[in-house]
Amino acid sequence: MPQTHIRTFLAASFSDSMGLVDRYSKYGNGGYNYWHSAKSAISDMTVGQQSYDQAIGHCTKIARLDEAIANQNVAKRFQDWRAGQSLDYVEPPSSTISGPREILKVKVEPDFAYTNKDGVFVVLVWPYANIELRQKIAGIGIHMMQAALAVGPFGSATFCILDLSKPSAKPKRYLHGSIPKNASALLAYMLDHHELAYIQSHPSAA
């Protein structure tokens, strides 16, 4: 069963039907994670307890210049966001959500988690400078994390999306209040839409 990351799933949801089919036509058993290096750097700066100067090496080693710069920018904005905050980092949970036909699986894998005086927070980073995050899409992402990850020690956690896409703007956090009332129905529709697009680009999967 092919997997797509929750971040990729949400970003692809801004595409029309043909755009979505085109995206999935480029997948084999899974897509390439353009933001893997920034995610690794954030992991090293949080649970890995490394300095920014150590962790940024994940991004500077990328051969493609545009990808290297984009990942470095996200890692630097994360460093700026956390500066001066007293946060105790913990390993973030992860799980999966399957489409209605169980042909496509979404990997619900946040970027970091932390505790402070207000409780436990589980955070997915939004890095796309060319895709403006809309509140409804952010709310669907939070709903997905809550549905898949709110168990055990994370049962009462706060799930959120941190928008690190804009270099000149203060990062915005989307919280539970962004979840639309019909989130379950919207997610079911989106999962079905994505699976149909995958089937159109990979007919043998049907």
XYZ file of N, CA and C in Angstrom:
618
model
N 0.847 -1.192 0.000
C 0.000 0.000 0.000
C 0.886 1.247 0.000
N 0.763 2.116 -1.010
C 1.592 3.324 -1.047
C 1.242 4.277 0.098
N 2.249 5.015 0.543
C 2.050 5.975 1.625
C 2.383 7.378 1.160
N 1.661 8.344 1.695
C 1.993 9.742 1.492
C 1.995 10.413 2.862
N 2.892 11.354 3.068
C 2.983 12.031 4.358
C 1.801 12.987 4.527
N 1.369 13.202 5.752
C 0.234 14.092 6.019
C 0.470 15.483 5.441
N 1.708 15.963 5.493
C 2.019 17.294 4.955
C 1.799 17.321 3.444
N 2.259 16.280 2.759
C 2.073 16.167 1.315
C 0.596 16.019 0.973
N -0.105 15.226 1.771
C -1.547 15.018 1.576
C -2.300 16.341 1.661
N -2.006 17.130 2.672
C -2.700 18.408 2.850
C -2.347 19.381 1.729
N -1.063 19.449 1.358
C -0.639 20.360 0.290
C -1.261 19.962 -1.040
N -1.336 18.661 -1.314
C -1.915 18.182 -2.571
C -3.411 18.472 -2.648
N -4.047 18.653 -1.508
C -5.480 18.904 -1.482
C -5.846 20.263 -2.055
N -4.846 21.121 -2.281
C -5.095 22.397 -2.942
C -5.160 22.233 -4.460
N -4.779 21.070 -4.967
C -4.770 20.820 -6.408
C -6.166 20.457 -6.904
N -6.430 20.745 -8.185
C -7.675 20.266 -8.773
C -7.513 18.785 -9.112
N -8.563 18.174 -9.654
C -8.545 16.731 -9.900
C -7.403 16.317 -10.820
N -7.209 17.067 -11.919
C -6.141 16.724 -12.857
C -4.765 16.912 -12.216
N -4.634 17.968 -11.412
C -3.362 18.199 -10.720
C -3.051 17.089 -9.745
N -4.080 16.575 -9.085
C -3.890 15.494 -8.129
C -3.489 14.206 -8.844
N -4.126 13.917 -9.969
C -3.757 12.737 -10.761
C -2.303 12.857 -11.224
N -1.918 14.053 -11.663
C -0.540 14.273 -12.113
C 0.453 14.060 -10.974
N 0.102 14.540 -9.784
C 0.982 14.341 -8.626
C 1.208 12.862 -8.360
N 0.111 12.099 -8.339
C 0.229 10.683 -8.011
C 0.841 9.862 -9.142
N 0.794 10.379 -10.365
C 1.430 9.652 -11.469
C 2.945 9.583 -11.289
N 3.487 10.471 -10.464
C 4.924 10.506 -10.224
C 5.332 9.622 -9.059
N 4.363 8.979 -8.413
C 4.648 8.118 -7.266
C 4.910 6.700 -7.734
N 5.852 6.052 -7.078
C 6.018 4.620 -7.230
C 5.224 3.987 -6.096
N 5.926 3.498 -5.103
C 5.256 2.995 -3.900
C 5.144 4.085 -2.840
N 5.657 5.260 -3.141
C 5.586 6.377 -2.203
C 6.242 7.586 -2.820
N 5.955 8.760 -2.306
C 6.504 9.984 -2.872
C 7.816 10.390 -2.213
N 8.562 11.234 -2.885
C 9.795 11.765 -2.330
C 9.475 12.906 -1.378
N 10.035 12.853 -0.171
C 9.769 13.868 0.841
C 10.758 15.022 0.679
N 10.320 16.084 0.027
C 11.147 17.263 -0.234
C 11.630 17.898 1.061
N 10.854 17.748 2.131
C 11.154 18.408 3.401
C 11.817 17.487 4.416
N 12.348 16.366 3.954
C 12.956 15.393 4.864
C 14.113 16.003 5.664
N 14.926 16.834 5.022
C 16.106 17.385 5.693
C 15.740 18.370 6.798
N 14.743 19.223 6.528
C 14.289 20.148 7.570
C 13.690 19.370 8.737
N 12.943 18.313 8.446
C 12.361 17.489 9.505
C 13.462 16.849 10.343
N 14.508 16.362 9.685
C 15.625 15.752 10.417
C 16.342 16.782 11.281
N 16.509 17.990 10.746
C 17.167 19.055 11.508
C 16.339 19.415 12.738
N 15.021 19.524 12.569
C 14.145 19.850 13.702
C 14.188 18.742 14.740
N 14.216 17.493 14.292
C 14.312 16.372 15.226
C 15.610 16.440 16.028
N 16.700 16.771 15.353
C 17.991 16.874 16.047
C 18.006 18.028 17.042
N 17.311 19.124 16.718
C 17.290 20.275 17.624
C 16.341 20.072 18.804
N 15.452 19.087 18.699
C 14.471 18.865 19.765
C 14.865 17.639 20.588
N 14.399 16.465 20.202
C 14.725 15.270 20.990
C 16.211 14.928 20.919
N 16.886 15.343 19.834
C 18.313 15.078 19.708
C 19.199 16.017 20.516
N 18.617 17.129 20.991
C 19.317 18.094 21.850
C 20.581 18.670 21.194
N 20.582 18.758 19.889
C 21.715 19.353 19.188
C 21.494 20.847 18.982
N 22.588 21.555 18.779
C 22.500 22.974 18.470
C 22.045 23.164 17.023
N 21.603 24.369 16.734
C 21.211 24.690 15.360
C 22.386 24.477 14.404
N 23.567 24.904 14.788
C 24.740 24.781 13.918
C 25.053 23.326 13.600
N 24.780 22.425 14.536
C 24.995 21.003 14.267
C 23.897 20.441 13.370
N 22.654 20.779 13.701
C 21.510 20.174 13.015
C 21.355 20.651 11.579
N 21.760 21.872 11.287
C 21.539 22.438 9.952
C 22.316 21.696 8.874
N 23.286 20.874 9.279
C 24.053 20.086 8.319
C 23.190 19.190 7.457
N 22.034 18.755 7.979
C 21.110 17.936 7.176
C 20.696 18.683 5.910
N 20.550 19.999 6.027
C 20.039 20.804 4.923
C 21.141 21.292 3.988
N 22.304 21.573 4.524
C 23.385 22.110 3.696
C 24.001 21.054 2.788
N 23.749 19.794 3.075
C 24.336 18.711 2.270
C 23.505 18.368 1.035
N 22.346 18.983 0.896
C 21.463 18.665 -0.235
C 22.077 19.181 -1.531
N 22.073 18.352 -2.563
C 22.706 18.713 -3.833
C 21.913 19.781 -4.590
N 20.589 19.676 -4.596
C 19.756 20.645 -5.325
C 19.683 21.946 -4.536
N 20.091 23.041 -5.173
C 20.198 24.318 -4.473
C 18.851 24.806 -3.941
N 17.796 24.728 -4.764
C 16.493 25.221 -4.313
C 15.990 24.447 -3.109
N 16.186 23.141 -3.125
C 15.750 22.293 -2.010
C 16.579 22.577 -0.759
N 17.875 22.769 -0.946
C 18.758 23.063 0.191
C 18.351 24.373 0.861
N 18.122 25.405 0.063
C 17.759 26.718 0.614
C 16.402 26.660 1.302
N 15.425 25.995 0.675
C 14.083 25.908 1.254
C 14.110 25.198 2.603
N 14.841 24.100 2.687
C 14.933 23.354 3.941
C 15.701 24.134 5.003
N 16.773 24.826 4.600
C 17.512 25.655 5.557
C 16.633 26.762 6.119
N 15.827 27.372 5.263
C 14.949 28.459 5.708
C 13.966 27.982 6.771
N 13.398 26.801 6.558
C 12.437 26.263 7.524
C 13.126 25.951 8.850
N 14.295 25.333 8.777
C 15.031 25.014 10.008
C 15.404 26.280 10.773
N 15.796 27.342 10.047
C 16.163 28.597 10.708
C 14.934 29.261 11.334
N 13.805 29.225 10.652
C 12.592 29.824 11.214
C 12.124 29.059 12.449
N 12.315 27.742 12.422
C 11.982 26.968 13.617
C 12.895 27.368 14.776
N 14.179 27.514 14.508
C 15.122 27.934 15.546
C 14.735 29.306 16.106
N 14.357 30.220 15.242
C 13.948 31.555 15.694
C 12.671 31.481 16.530
N 11.738 30.611 16.118
C 10.467 30.483 16.834
C 10.676 29.963 18.257
N 11.555 28.991 18.428
C 11.704 28.360 19.740
C 12.642 29.121 20.673
N 13.404 30.061 20.120
C 14.378 30.802 20.926
C 13.679 31.499 22.097
N 14.229 31.343 23.271
C 13.688 32.005 24.454
C 12.538 31.286 25.120
N 12.072 30.178 24.535
C 10.973 29.420 25.136
C 11.521 28.269 25.975
N 10.842 27.967 27.043
C 11.237 26.858 27.911
C 10.378 25.638 27.547
N 10.925 24.785 26.695
C 10.193 23.633 26.192
C 10.966 22.354 26.480
N 10.258 21.346 26.944
C 10.855 20.024 27.148
C 10.362 19.127 26.016
N 11.290 18.737 25.145
C 10.907 17.994 23.945
C 10.755 16.506 24.234
N 9.779 15.904 23.574
C 9.544 14.462 23.659
C 9.404 13.914 22.246
N 9.599 12.623 22.108
C 9.461 11.979 20.788
C 8.007 12.074 20.339
N 7.753 12.639 19.155
C 6.358 12.750 18.696
C 5.794 11.392 18.300
N 4.498 11.205 18.472
C 3.872 9.944 18.051
C 3.697 9.916 16.539
N 3.423 8.760 15.998
C 3.104 8.645 14.573
C 2.152 7.475 14.368
N 1.370 7.552 13.307
C 0.435 6.492 12.981
C 0.052 6.645 11.511
N -0.954 5.948 11.071
C -1.404 6.052 9.678
C -2.924 6.094 9.619
N -3.416 6.689 8.536
C -4.840 6.686 8.219
C -4.978 6.152 6.799
N -5.859 5.183 6.604
C -6.036 4.573 5.291
C -7.255 5.147 4.577
N -7.191 5.142 3.249
C -8.322 5.553 2.441
C -9.427 4.525 2.507
N -10.618 4.840 1.975
C -11.776 3.942 2.097
C -11.586 2.593 1.420
N -10.746 2.534 0.391
C -10.486 1.276 -0.313
C -9.210 0.605 0.194
N -8.553 1.247 1.150
C -7.273 0.770 1.689
C -6.238 0.597 0.580
N -6.270 1.535 -0.375
C -5.285 1.562 -1.451
C -4.194 2.573 -1.144
N -4.564 3.662 -0.488
C -3.619 4.721 -0.160
C -3.595 4.920 1.349
N -2.402 5.113 1.882
C -2.249 5.307 3.317
C -1.561 6.648 3.559
N -2.065 7.411 4.521
C -1.461 8.685 4.899
C -0.680 8.484 6.189
N 0.590 8.821 6.153
C 1.432 8.710 7.337
C 1.260 9.968 8.180
N 0.645 9.821 9.329
C 0.408 10.945 10.232
C 1.624 11.046 11.149
N 2.567 11.855 10.735
C 3.868 11.941 11.401
C 4.222 13.403 11.667
N 3.899 13.926 12.851
C 4.251 15.304 13.187
C 5.762 15.489 13.257
N 6.187 16.752 13.315
C 7.608 17.061 13.295
C 8.254 17.090 14.673
N 7.509 17.513 15.676
C 8.074 17.526 17.028
C 6.946 17.594 18.047
N 7.312 17.332 19.290
C 6.357 17.421 20.392
C 7.098 17.947 21.612
N 6.364 18.634 22.464
C 6.999 19.194 23.649
C 5.990 19.323 24.783
N 6.518 19.501 25.978
C 5.691 19.783 27.140
C 6.137 21.106 27.745
N 5.193 21.816 28.301
C 5.493 23.005 29.090
C 4.408 23.135 30.155
N 4.311 24.267 30.785
C 3.349 24.445 31.872
C 1.906 24.287 31.415
N 1.667 24.394 30.115
C 0.305 24.300 29.581
C -0.072 22.895 29.129
N 0.868 21.952 29.187
C 0.553 20.584 28.802
C 1.460 20.040 27.713
N 0.925 19.088 26.947
C 1.668 18.414 25.874
C 1.186 18.952 24.528
N 2.130 19.283 23.665
C 1.811 19.815 22.339
C 2.485 18.946 21.267
N 1.732 18.601 20.251
C 2.243 17.815 19.124
C 2.089 18.674 17.873
N 3.190 18.880 17.150
C 3.213 19.932 16.132
C 3.648 19.413 14.761
N 2.882 19.786 13.759
C 3.251 19.576 12.357
C 3.647 20.928 11.776
N 4.761 20.977 11.087
C 5.253 22.221 10.483
C 4.699 22.372 9.067
N 4.269 23.596 8.731
C 3.854 23.917 7.353
C 4.973 24.744 6.718
N 5.692 24.192 5.722
C 6.868 24.864 5.180
C 6.677 25.530 3.822
N 5.514 25.351 3.180
C 5.344 25.706 1.770
C 5.208 27.208 1.543
N 6.266 27.825 1.013
C 6.226 29.264 0.733
C 5.263 29.581 -0.409
N 4.998 28.615 -1.279
C 4.149 28.848 -2.454
C 2.727 28.333 -2.284
N 2.388 27.839 -1.100
C 1.030 27.355 -0.840
C 0.559 27.961 0.472
N -0.375 28.891 0.372
C -0.877 29.539 1.583
C -1.787 28.581 2.343
N -1.484 28.386 3.593
C -2.272 27.466 4.413
C -3.606 28.106 4.794
N -4.690 27.478 4.382
C -6.018 27.957 4.743
C -6.455 27.300 6.050
N -7.263 28.029 6.788
C -7.654 27.542 8.113
C -8.370 26.198 8.035
N -9.239 26.005 7.034
C -9.985 24.753 6.944
C -9.055 23.564 6.706
N -8.051 23.744 5.828
C -7.099 22.669 5.575
C -6.265 22.400 6.817
N -5.850 23.472 7.506
C -5.120 23.296 8.768
C -5.981 22.514 9.754
N -7.268 22.853 9.805
C -8.176 22.161 10.716
C -8.311 20.682 10.398
N -8.322 20.340 9.112
C -8.374 18.930 8.721
C -7.101 18.213 9.187
N -5.948 18.868 9.026
C -4.697 18.279 9.486
C -4.696 18.038 10.981
N -5.208 18.994 11.744
C -5.292 18.842 13.202
C -6.262 17.716 13.553
N -7.375 17.662 12.844
C -8.348 16.574 13.050
C -7.701 15.219 12.782
N -6.899 15.110 11.729
C -6.223 13.851 11.402
C -5.265 13.450 12.518
N -4.472 14.410 12.994
C -3.534 14.094 14.077
C -4.275 13.664 15.331
N -5.340 14.373 15.650
C -6.111 14.051 16.847
C -6.733 12.668 16.746
N -7.289 12.359 15.567
C -7.948 11.062 15.376
C -6.958 9.905 15.435
N -5.766 10.127 14.901
C -4.788 9.038 14.795
C -3.862 8.929 15.995
N -3.630 10.029 16.704
C -2.541 10.063 17.683
C -2.966 10.325 19.123
N -4.210 10.695 19.354
C -4.647 11.046 20.711
C -4.933 9.794 21.534
N -3.880 9.039 21.819
C -3.980 7.825 22.628
C -2.819 7.798 23.615
N -2.964 7.005 24.673
C -1.884 6.837 25.650
C -1.431 8.163 26.233
N -0.119 8.393 26.265
C 0.392 9.636 26.855
C -0.006 10.892 26.081
N -0.512 10.711 24.872
C -0.928 11.856 24.057
C -2.452 11.989 23.997
N -3.133 11.290 24.886
C -4.589 11.308 24.883
C -5.190 12.684 25.097
N -4.522 13.512 25.875
C -5.036 14.866 26.140
C -4.129 15.937 25.541
N -3.293 15.550 24.578
C -2.356 16.496 23.965
C -3.096 17.528 23.115
N -2.453 18.657 22.926
C -2.929 19.678 21.992
C -2.199 19.483 20.672
N -2.939 19.274 19.599
C -2.354 19.071 18.276
C -2.458 20.381 17.505
N -1.391 20.742 16.837
C -1.403 22.021 16.130
C -0.498 21.992 14.905
N -0.689 22.973 14.039
C 0.159 23.176 12.864
C 0.841 24.528 13.012
N 2.144 24.543 12.818
C 2.949 25.760 12.934
C 3.361 26.192 11.532
N 2.895 27.351 11.105
C 3.175 27.856 9.760
C 4.510 28.593 9.755
N 5.524 27.957 9.172
C 6.862 28.539 9.074
C 7.189 28.943 7.641
N 6.165 29.193 6.847
C 6.366 29.423 5.412
C 6.795 30.837 5.056
N 6.512 31.804 5.934
C 6.736 33.214 5.578
C 7.928 33.783 6.335
N 8.970 34.207 5.606
C 10.181 34.685 6.273
C 9.996 35.970 7.061
N 9.068 36.814 6.659
C 8.927 38.122 7.304
C 7.763 38.186 8.282
N 7.046 37.085 8.454
C 5.871 37.088 9.319
C 6.113 36.229 10.556
N 5.460 36.595 11.641
C 5.532 35.801 12.853
C 4.816 34.482 12.601
N 5.446 33.341 12.927
C 4.794 32.053 12.694
C 3.424 31.983 13.357
N 2.471 31.434 12.643
C 1.112 31.310 13.156
C 0.846 29.867 13.551
N 0.221 29.691 14.700
C -0.171 28.358 15.138
C -1.663 28.164 14.921
N -2.013 27.043 14.301
C -3.404 26.652 14.138
C -3.707 25.576 15.174
N -4.761 25.788 15.949
C -5.095 24.899 17.045
C -6.466 24.264 16.830
N -6.977 23.622 17.859
C -8.227 22.868 17.779
C -9.387 23.693 17.238
N -9.397 24.995 17.526
C -10.486 25.844 17.065
C -10.578 25.965 15.559
N -9.527 25.543 14.838
C -9.546 25.594 13.374
C -10.275 24.412 12.753
N -10.566 23.377 13.542
C -11.202 22.177 13.000
C -12.648 22.501 12.589
N -13.002 22.271 11.333
C -14.390 22.532 10.901
C -15.357 21.542 11.526
N -16.616 21.945 11.659
C -17.613 21.091 12.307
C -17.812 19.781 11.562
N -17.673 19.819 10.238
C -17.873 18.612 9.431
C -16.547 17.970 9.052
N -15.576 18.027 9.968
C -14.220 17.557 9.658
C -14.185 16.089 9.240
N -14.933 15.238 9.910
C -14.910 13.807 9.574
C -15.413 13.560 8.152
N -16.477 14.243 7.784
C -17.021 14.084 6.438
C -16.063 14.654 5.392
N -15.459 15.790 5.679
C -14.500 16.391 4.751
C -13.288 15.500 4.564
N -12.788 14.931 5.666
C -11.628 14.049 5.560
C -11.975 12.806 4.742
N -13.151 12.241 4.974
C -13.574 11.063 4.202
C -13.625 11.393 2.712
N -14.144 12.582 2.378
C -14.194 13.010 0.982
C -12.790 13.169 0.413
N -11.900 13.791 1.170
C -10.539 14.022 0.692
C -9.789 12.713 0.484
N -9.942 11.784 1.409
C -9.284 10.482 1.265
C -9.798 9.750 0.029
N -11.106 9.807 -0.199
C -11.697 9.184 -1.381
C -11.176 9.846 -2.653
N -11.115 11.171 -2.650
C -10.639 11.944 -3.802
C -9.189 11.588 -4.123
N -8.362 11.479 -3.110
C -6.957 11.131 -3.311
C -6.812 9.702 -3.832
N -7.593 8.809 -3.275
C -7.499 7.422 -3.741
C -7.935 7.291 -5.190
N -8.996 7.969 -5.572
C -9.444 7.930 -6.963
C -8.374 8.487 -7.898
N -7.704 9.560 -7.467
C -6.626 10.129 -8.273
C -5.472 9.141 -8.395
N -5.175 8.440 -7.314
C -4.096 7.448 -7.364
C -4.476 6.297 -8.305
N -5.726 5.856 -8.245
C -6.181 4.761 -9.105
C -6.125 5.178 -10.577
N -6.490 6.419 -10.876
C -6.438 6.893 -12.255
C -4.997 6.907 -12.788
N -4.052 7.206 -11.920
C -2.654 7.248 -12.358
C -1.973 5.889 -12.233
N -2.559 4.984 -11.459
C -2.021 3.623 -11.289
C -3.188 2.635 -11.393
N -3.724 2.389 -12.583
C -4.928 1.533 -12.739
C -4.789 0.149 -12.133
N -3.564 -0.361 -12.071
C -3.373 -1.707 -11.508
C -3.656 -1.763 -10.021
N -3.751 -0.585 -9.372
C -4.010 -0.556 -7.928
C -5.458 -0.832 -7.598
N -6.338 -0.671 -8.590
C -7.788 -0.816 -8.344
C -8.146 -2.265 -8.020
